[in-house]
Amino acid sequence: MPPNGYPSLRRGRQSIPGADYFLTICARRPCTLLAEPPLLTAGFGELQRLEILGIWHTRCVVFMPDHIHLLLTLSAQADLSAAVRLFKGHLTPTLRKIKAAWQPSFYDHHLRDDENAQHVFIYIFLNPYRAQLCAIDAKWPGYYCATEDWAWFGEMTKKDGPEPAWLR
């Protein structure tokens, strides 16, 4: 059995150009402010900046009070660990203003070519509803889905909230 802790998160981590990755990035506890407006603005801005720089393409993201779930496509010139380090590093000053910090490392799952990403989109989308952070008919302000993915995924939702059957 592999050892627990941050080193085991890094074991076997690969950066595969063009691959999709499901990431979870956590704030050091106690922190419940990642989904507050100042951090949302900074977080969405940083995602856009990394996209413009050609580091990754954000497919879907949700900012929760103490963690972020992110589905991205890694670019050809990017290293996954370095890309996450850039993301976390540029948001660190904003976190410090609210007396918060990142947990070391992050969780990543490389989606295989034969793996359907639909379940990851659903998981990310449902996160705030399952945590009962907003009403089922409300839109979570910390959620984003890329236009090309929302074209198919949005058709599966009620647009501003999940299908009730998804929460059973």
Coordinates of C-alpha atoms in Angstrom, one line a residue:
M1 CA 0.0 0.0 0.0
P2 CA 1.5 3.4 -1.0
P3 CA 2.3 5.8 1.9
N4 CA -0.2 8.6 2.7
G5 CA 0.6 12.3 2.3
Y6 CA 1.7 14.7 -0.3
P7 CA 4.6 12.7 -1.7
S8 CA 2.2 10.0 -2.7
L9 CA 0.2 12.6 -4.6
R10 CA 3.2 13.3 -6.8
R11 CA 4.2 9.7 -7.4
G12 CA 3.5 8.8 -11.0
R13 CA 2.4 12.3 -12.0
Q14 CA 2.9 12.8 -15.7
S15 CA 2.5 15.8 -18.0
I16 CA 1.0 14.7 -21.2
P17 CA 0.6 17.4 -23.9
G18 CA -3.0 17.7 -25.0
A19 CA -4.3 15.5 -22.2
D20 CA -7.3 16.3 -20.0
Y21 CA -6.7 16.5 -16.3
F22 CA -9.2 16.7 -13.4
L23 CA -7.6 18.6 -10.6
T24 CA -8.5 19.4 -7.0
I25 CA -6.6 22.3 -5.4
C26 CA -7.3 22.8 -1.7
A27 CA -6.8 25.8 0.7
R28 CA -5.2 25.1 4.0
R29 CA -8.0 24.7 6.6
P30 CA -9.7 26.5 8.1
C31 CA -10.6 28.5 5.0
T32 CA -14.1 29.1 3.7
L33 CA -13.4 32.0 1.4
L34 CA -12.3 30.7 -2.0
A35 CA -15.8 31.2 -3.4
E36 CA -16.1 34.8 -2.2
P37 CA -16.1 37.6 -4.9
P38 CA -12.5 38.9 -4.5
L39 CA -11.1 35.4 -4.9
L40 CA -13.5 34.4 -7.6
T41 CA -12.5 37.5 -9.6
A42 CA -8.8 36.8 -9.1
G43 CA -9.3 33.0 -9.7
F44 CA -11.2 33.4 -13.0
G45 CA -8.7 36.1 -14.1
E46 CA -5.8 33.7 -13.4
L47 CA -7.5 30.9 -15.4
Q48 CA -8.0 33.2 -18.3
R49 CA -4.4 34.5 -18.1
L50 CA -3.0 30.9 -18.2
E51 CA -5.2 30.2 -21.1
I52 CA -3.9 33.3 -23.0
L53 CA -0.4 32.2 -22.2
G54 CA -1.1 28.8 -23.8
I55 CA -0.5 26.9 -20.5
W56 CA -3.8 25.1 -20.5
H57 CA -7.4 25.3 -21.7
T58 CA -10.0 25.5 -18.9
R59 CA -12.9 23.2 -19.8
C60 CA -14.8 23.4 -16.5
V61 CA -14.2 24.8 -13.0
V62 CA -15.9 25.3 -9.7
F63 CA -14.7 27.4 -6.8
M64 CA -15.9 26.0 -3.5
P65 CA -15.3 27.6 -0.1
D66 CA -12.2 25.5 0.6
H67 CA -11.2 23.9 -2.7
I68 CA -11.3 24.2 -6.4
H69 CA -12.2 21.5 -8.9
L70 CA -10.8 22.0 -12.4
L71 CA -11.0 20.1 -15.7
L72 CA -8.4 21.3 -18.1
T73 CA -6.5 20.4 -21.3
L74 CA -2.8 20.8 -20.8
S75 CA -1.0 22.5 -23.7
A76 CA 2.0 21.1 -25.5
Q77 CA 4.6 23.3 -23.8
A78 CA 3.3 23.0 -20.3
D79 CA 4.3 20.9 -17.3
L80 CA 1.3 20.1 -15.1
S81 CA 3.1 20.8 -11.8
A82 CA 4.6 24.0 -13.1
A83 CA 1.2 25.2 -14.4
V84 CA -0.5 24.6 -11.1
R85 CA 2.4 26.3 -9.3
L86 CA 1.8 29.4 -11.6
F87 CA -1.9 29.3 -10.8
K88 CA -1.5 29.0 -7.1
G89 CA 1.4 31.4 -7.0
H90 CA -0.4 34.2 -8.7
L91 CA -3.4 33.8 -6.4
T92 CA -1.3 33.6 -3.2
P93 CA -1.2 37.4 -2.6
T94 CA -5.0 37.5 -2.8
L95 CA -5.2 34.6 -0.3
R96 CA -2.8 36.3 2.1
K97 CA -5.0 39.3 2.2
I98 CA -7.7 37.2 3.7
K99 CA -5.2 35.3 5.9
A100 CA -5.5 32.1 4.0
A101 CA -3.0 29.8 2.2
W102 CA -2.9 26.8 -0.1
Q103 CA -2.4 23.2 1.0
P104 CA 0.9 21.8 -0.4
S105 CA 0.5 19.9 -3.7
F106 CA -2.8 19.0 -5.5
Y107 CA -4.8 16.0 -6.6
D108 CA -4.7 15.2 -10.3
H109 CA -6.4 12.5 -12.4
H110 CA -5.3 12.1 -16.0
L111 CA -8.4 11.2 -18.1
R112 CA -7.5 8.4 -20.4
D113 CA -8.5 8.6 -24.1
D114 CA -11.2 6.0 -23.6
E115 CA -12.6 7.7 -20.5
N116 CA -15.7 9.8 -20.9
A117 CA -15.3 13.2 -19.3
Q118 CA -19.1 13.6 -18.8
H119 CA -18.9 12.2 -15.3
V120 CA -16.3 14.8 -14.4
F121 CA -18.4 17.6 -15.8
I122 CA -21.3 16.4 -13.7
Y123 CA -19.2 16.0 -10.5
I124 CA -17.8 19.5 -10.9
F125 CA -21.2 21.0 -11.7
L126 CA -23.0 19.3 -8.8
N127 CA -20.4 20.1 -6.1
P128 CA -22.0 23.3 -4.7
Y129 CA -25.5 21.8 -4.8
R130 CA -24.4 18.6 -3.0
A131 CA -22.7 20.7 -0.4
Q132 CA -26.1 22.6 -0.1
L133 CA -24.3 26.0 -0.8
C134 CA -27.1 27.2 -3.1
A135 CA -30.6 26.3 -4.1
I136 CA -31.3 23.8 -6.8
D137 CA -32.8 26.4 -9.0
A138 CA -29.9 28.9 -8.5
K139 CA -26.7 29.3 -10.5
W140 CA -23.5 29.0 -8.5
P141 CA -21.4 32.1 -9.1
G142 CA -18.1 30.1 -8.8
Y143 CA -18.9 27.8 -11.8
Y144 CA -17.6 28.1 -15.3
C145 CA -17.8 25.8 -18.3
A146 CA -16.1 26.6 -21.7
T147 CA -18.4 27.6 -24.4
E148 CA -17.7 24.5 -26.6
D149 CA -18.3 22.2 -23.6
W150 CA -21.4 24.1 -22.4
A151 CA -22.9 23.6 -25.9
W152 CA -23.4 19.8 -25.1
F153 CA -23.2 19.8 -21.3
G154 CA -25.7 22.7 -20.8
E155 CA -28.3 20.7 -22.7
M156 CA -28.1 18.1 -19.9
T157 CA -28.7 20.6 -17.2
K158 CA -31.6 23.0 -16.3
K159 CA -29.1 25.8 -17.3
D160 CA -29.1 27.4 -13.9
G161 CA -29.2 24.3 -11.8
P162 CA -28.9 20.5 -11.8
E163 CA -31.5 18.0 -12.7
P164 CA -33.1 16.9 -9.4
A165 CA -32.4 13.2 -10.3
W166 CA -28.7 14.0 -10.3
L167 CA -28.8 14.8 -6.6
R168 CA -30.3 11.5 -5.5

